[in-house]
Amino acid sequence: METTRTTLVVGGTSGIGLAAARRLAAGGDTVHVASRDPGKVAKVADAAPELVAHRVNGSDSAAVAELAGSLAPVDALVVTIASSAGMGPLVDLELAELRRGFEEKVIAMLTVLQAALPHLAERASITLVGAISAHAAMPGTAGIGAVNAAVESIVRPLAVELAPRRINAVSPGLVDTPWWDGMPEQARTDYFAAAEKGLPVRHVSSADEIGEAVALLATNTSITGTILEVDGGARFVQL
């Protein structure tokens, strides 16, 4: 008798994480989502009854371990923790902000992996979310690009070290998510409109499109050590 997979999405209460969680739930997984933001947790509990929402800070190793342990064995772990710290041209780059970016994303992701590892199934999947800035030549992204390159650098060594568990990452380009909420609405609209003209696919990605890619990596048992670029062709053009 086939059993339902247990999936944990850390950072799964908004944007790409929420889209991935809903996609995996639609595929039959029992999906738990975790966030440090109580407002987002409450919103998911009301708006997405197919998901089980938990208030957990991904940087809190003990809290992550407790949650993962309560769900063990976890068949799929998705980590979509994000940070916007480290943006800006080199001449203006605040190194303290860049350090915060590494703490908020890279160290937090490693914290989640380390804490959850003992509670993962023998052939569990791990899926991380980086960003195009890891390998694109976009002015003003040297700092945040270093953060996302560090995320992607985790994947290949752990694909060997943690085998037969699998680990992969999605590398999105421009995605219409709450990550952009700090930008004034009109400026954001204008930026996306200009970007769409340059992208080979002629549209800015939706969270659902990236969530679909996350679900693919989480469920396809032959994929490991892979960085899947889902950027609408942005890597081929100068935006």
Short mmCIF file of C-alpha atoms in Angstrom, two decimals:
data_model
loop_
_atom_site.label_atom_id
_atom_site.label_comp_id
_atom_site.label_asym_id
_atom_site.label_seq_id
_atom_site.Cartn_x
_atom_site.Cartn_y
_atom_site.Cartn_z
CA MET A 1 0.00 0.00 0.00
CA GLU A 2 1.43 3.37 -1.04
CA THR A 3 1.83 5.85 1.79
CA THR A 4 1.54 9.63 1.60
CA ARG A 5 4.83 11.53 1.49
CA THR A 6 5.60 13.98 4.26
CA THR A 7 7.02 17.28 3.02
CA LEU A 8 8.39 20.21 5.02
CA VAL A 9 8.78 23.61 3.35
CA VAL A 10 10.79 26.10 5.40
CA GLY A 11 9.93 29.57 4.16
CA GLY A 12 6.70 28.17 2.77
CA THR A 13 4.15 30.80 3.74
CA SER A 14 4.55 33.21 0.82
CA GLY A 15 5.94 33.58 -2.68
CA ILE A 16 7.85 30.67 -4.19
CA GLY A 17 7.73 28.61 -1.00
CA LEU A 18 3.95 28.79 -0.76
CA ALA A 19 3.53 28.05 -4.46
CA ALA A 20 5.79 25.00 -4.15
CA ALA A 21 3.96 23.81 -1.05
CA ARG A 22 0.58 24.04 -2.77
CA ARG A 23 1.91 22.24 -5.85
CA LEU A 24 3.30 19.39 -3.74
CA ALA A 25 0.07 19.16 -1.75
CA ALA A 26 -1.90 18.97 -5.00
CA GLY A 27 0.30 16.01 -5.92
CA GLY A 28 -0.75 14.14 -2.80
CA ASP A 29 1.92 15.07 -0.26
CA THR A 30 1.10 15.96 3.32
CA VAL A 31 2.79 19.36 3.38
CA HIS A 32 3.92 21.29 6.45
CA VAL A 33 5.10 24.88 5.99
CA ALA A 34 7.20 26.87 8.44
CA SER A 35 7.84 30.59 8.84
CA ARG A 36 9.04 32.92 11.57
CA ASP A 37 6.32 35.44 10.68
CA PRO A 38 3.18 34.82 12.77
CA GLY A 39 1.05 36.89 10.40
CA LYS A 40 2.01 34.76 7.41
CA VAL A 41 1.46 31.56 9.39
CA ALA A 42 -2.04 32.68 10.35
CA LYS A 43 -2.83 33.72 6.78
CA VAL A 44 -1.80 30.33 5.40
CA ALA A 45 -3.82 28.54 8.06
CA ASP A 46 -6.90 30.45 6.86
CA ALA A 47 -6.29 30.57 3.10
CA ALA A 48 -4.61 27.22 2.42
CA PRO A 49 -6.29 24.53 4.53
CA GLU A 50 -4.48 21.82 2.57
CA LEU A 51 -1.24 22.93 4.29
CA VAL A 52 -0.22 22.60 7.94
CA ALA A 53 1.43 25.84 9.07
CA HIS A 54 3.99 26.16 11.87
CA ARG A 55 5.71 29.20 13.37
CA VAL A 56 9.41 28.30 13.32
CA ASN A 57 12.49 30.45 12.72
CA GLY A 58 14.80 28.70 10.26
CA SER A 59 17.81 30.14 12.11
CA ASP A 60 16.76 28.36 15.31
CA SER A 61 18.39 24.94 15.10
CA ALA A 62 16.56 23.52 18.11
CA ALA A 63 13.16 24.64 16.82
CA VAL A 64 13.79 23.20 13.36
CA ALA A 65 14.99 19.91 14.85
CA GLU A 66 11.92 19.71 17.07
CA LEU A 67 9.56 20.30 14.15
CA ALA A 68 11.34 17.89 11.80
CA GLY A 69 11.51 15.29 14.55
CA SER A 70 7.77 15.52 15.10
CA LEU A 71 7.21 14.83 11.39
CA ALA A 72 9.86 12.15 10.90
CA PRO A 73 10.59 10.59 8.57
CA VAL A 74 10.47 13.66 6.31
CA ASP A 75 10.42 12.59 2.65
CA ALA A 76 11.00 16.01 1.10
CA LEU A 77 12.61 19.11 2.57
CA VAL A 78 12.28 22.39 0.67
CA VAL A 79 14.13 25.49 1.89
CA THR A 80 13.11 28.78 0.30
CA ILE A 81 14.47 31.20 2.91
CA ALA A 82 15.12 34.54 1.22
CA SER A 83 17.04 37.74 1.90
CA SER A 84 17.40 40.99 -0.03
CA ALA A 85 20.43 42.14 1.97
CA GLY A 86 23.56 42.81 -0.08
CA MET A 87 22.01 44.62 -3.04
CA GLY A 88 23.66 47.65 -4.58
CA PRO A 89 26.72 48.81 -6.53
CA LEU A 90 30.10 47.92 -5.06
CA VAL A 91 30.99 51.52 -4.23
CA ASP A 92 27.94 51.78 -1.97
CA LEU A 93 27.80 48.20 -0.71
CA GLU A 94 27.43 48.02 3.06
CA LEU A 95 29.51 45.03 4.14
CA ALA A 96 27.49 44.71 7.34
CA GLU A 97 24.39 44.30 5.17
CA LEU A 98 26.17 41.69 3.07
CA ARG A 99 27.07 39.75 6.21
CA ARG A 100 23.40 39.91 7.17
CA GLY A 101 22.51 38.48 3.78
CA PHE A 102 24.81 35.51 4.34
CA GLU A 103 23.36 34.99 7.82
CA GLU A 104 19.75 35.29 6.70
CA LYS A 105 20.05 32.98 3.71
CA VAL A 106 23.18 30.81 3.58
CA ILE A 107 23.72 30.20 7.30
CA ALA A 108 19.98 29.82 7.83
CA MET A 109 19.76 27.21 5.07
CA LEU A 110 22.71 25.27 6.47
CA THR A 111 21.13 25.49 9.92
CA VAL A 112 17.91 23.97 8.57
CA LEU A 113 19.78 21.20 6.73
CA GLN A 114 21.90 20.30 9.74
CA ALA A 115 18.96 20.31 12.14
CA ALA A 116 16.59 18.38 9.88
CA LEU A 117 19.09 15.83 8.57
CA PRO A 118 18.64 13.21 11.33
CA HIS A 119 14.90 13.26 10.67
CA LEU A 120 14.98 12.83 6.89
CA ALA A 121 13.94 9.58 5.24
CA GLU A 122 16.72 7.41 3.82
CA ARG A 123 15.93 8.53 0.27
CA ALA A 124 14.57 11.97 1.05
CA SER A 125 14.91 14.91 -1.31
CA ILE A 126 16.23 18.35 -0.41
CA THR A 127 15.48 21.34 -2.63
CA LEU A 128 16.95 24.81 -2.13
CA VAL A 129 16.10 28.07 -3.89
CA GLY A 130 18.91 30.38 -5.00
CA ALA A 131 18.70 33.07 -7.68
CA ILE A 132 20.00 34.10 -11.08
CA SER A 133 22.29 36.66 -9.43
CA ALA A 134 24.63 33.75 -8.62
CA HIS A 135 25.80 33.61 -12.23
CA ALA A 136 24.40 36.60 -14.12
CA ALA A 137 26.31 39.79 -14.95
CA MET A 138 23.80 42.25 -13.52
CA PRO A 139 25.27 45.50 -12.14
CA GLY A 140 24.45 46.04 -8.49
CA THR A 141 24.24 42.35 -7.61
CA ALA A 142 27.84 41.45 -6.71
CA GLY A 143 26.94 41.17 -3.02
CA ILE A 144 23.65 39.34 -3.27
CA GLY A 145 25.11 37.30 -6.12
CA ALA A 146 27.81 36.05 -3.76
CA VAL A 147 25.09 35.02 -1.30
CA ASN A 148 23.19 33.06 -3.94
CA ALA A 149 26.37 31.54 -5.36
CA ALA A 150 27.10 30.24 -1.87
CA VAL A 151 23.65 28.64 -1.77
CA GLU A 152 24.26 26.90 -5.08
CA SER A 153 27.74 25.75 -3.99
CA ILE A 154 26.10 23.68 -1.24
CA VAL A 155 24.36 21.41 -3.72
CA ARG A 156 27.01 19.34 -5.49
CA PRO A 157 29.16 18.27 -2.52
CA LEU A 158 26.09 17.36 -0.49
CA ALA A 159 24.67 15.34 -3.40
CA VAL A 160 27.60 12.99 -2.85
CA GLU A 161 27.95 13.38 0.92
CA LEU A 162 24.28 12.76 1.72
CA ALA A 163 23.56 10.05 -0.89
CA PRO A 164 21.20 8.26 -1.38
CA ARG A 165 19.31 11.36 -0.28
CA ARG A 166 19.03 13.84 -3.14
CA ILE A 167 19.73 17.57 -3.11
CA ASN A 168 19.10 20.14 -5.84
CA ALA A 169 18.41 23.85 -6.22
CA VAL A 170 16.23 26.04 -8.38
CA SER A 171 17.81 29.25 -9.69
CA PRO A 172 14.99 31.67 -10.57
CA GLY A 173 15.29 34.91 -12.50
CA LEU A 174 12.82 37.77 -12.10
CA VAL A 175 9.77 36.46 -10.23
CA ASP A 176 6.68 38.42 -9.25
CA THR A 177 6.63 37.71 -5.51
CA PRO A 178 6.49 39.67 -2.23
CA TRP A 179 10.33 39.83 -2.39
CA TRP A 180 9.78 43.04 -4.39
CA ASP A 181 7.40 44.65 -1.91
CA GLY A 182 10.08 47.10 -0.78
CA MET A 183 9.99 48.76 -4.20
CA PRO A 184 7.29 51.41 -4.84
CA GLU A 185 4.43 49.83 -6.79
CA GLN A 186 4.75 52.02 -9.89
CA ALA A 187 8.52 51.57 -10.03
CA ARG A 188 8.04 47.82 -9.75
CA THR A 189 5.42 47.80 -12.51
CA ASP A 190 7.67 49.85 -14.81
CA TYR A 191 10.69 47.64 -14.06
CA PHE A 192 8.80 44.44 -14.82
CA ALA A 193 7.32 45.91 -18.01
CA ALA A 194 10.79 46.85 -19.26
CA ALA A 195 12.21 43.45 -18.28
CA GLU A 196 9.46 41.59 -20.11
CA LYS A 197 10.50 43.22 -23.38
CA GLY A 198 14.01 41.86 -23.00
CA LEU A 199 13.25 38.38 -21.73
CA PRO A 200 13.11 35.66 -24.42
CA VAL A 201 9.84 34.35 -22.91
CA ARG A 202 8.42 37.91 -22.83
CA HIS A 203 7.05 37.66 -19.31
CA VAL A 204 8.24 37.86 -15.72
CA SER A 205 7.96 34.49 -14.00
CA SER A 206 5.18 33.79 -11.54
CA ALA A 207 5.68 32.10 -8.19
CA ASP A 208 3.62 29.19 -9.49
CA GLU A 209 6.05 28.61 -12.37
CA ILE A 210 8.99 28.42 -9.98
CA GLY A 211 6.97 26.31 -7.55
CA GLU A 212 6.38 23.81 -10.34
CA ALA A 213 10.14 23.53 -10.87
CA VAL A 214 10.71 23.01 -7.14
CA ALA A 215 8.12 20.24 -7.14
CA LEU A 216 9.86 18.56 -10.09
CA LEU A 217 13.18 18.44 -8.26
CA ALA A 218 11.52 17.28 -5.05
CA THR A 219 9.77 14.37 -6.72
CA ASN A 220 11.94 13.14 -9.62
CA THR A 221 14.10 10.44 -8.07
CA SER A 222 16.78 10.56 -10.78
CA ILE A 223 17.76 14.21 -10.27
CA THR A 224 20.49 15.15 -7.79
CA GLY A 225 23.33 17.65 -7.66
CA THR A 226 21.50 19.83 -10.18
CA ILE A 227 20.98 23.60 -10.36
CA LEU A 228 17.83 24.12 -12.42
CA GLU A 229 17.78 27.57 -14.04
CA VAL A 230 14.20 28.80 -14.40
CA ASP A 231 14.75 32.38 -15.47
CA GLY A 232 12.78 32.94 -18.66
CA GLY A 233 16.06 33.07 -20.57
CA ALA A 234 17.37 36.00 -18.54
CA ARG A 235 20.86 34.50 -18.47
CA PHE A 236 21.12 35.06 -22.23
CA VAL A 237 20.33 38.78 -22.21
CA GLN A 238 21.25 41.97 -20.38
CA LEU A 239 18.27 43.23 -18.39
#
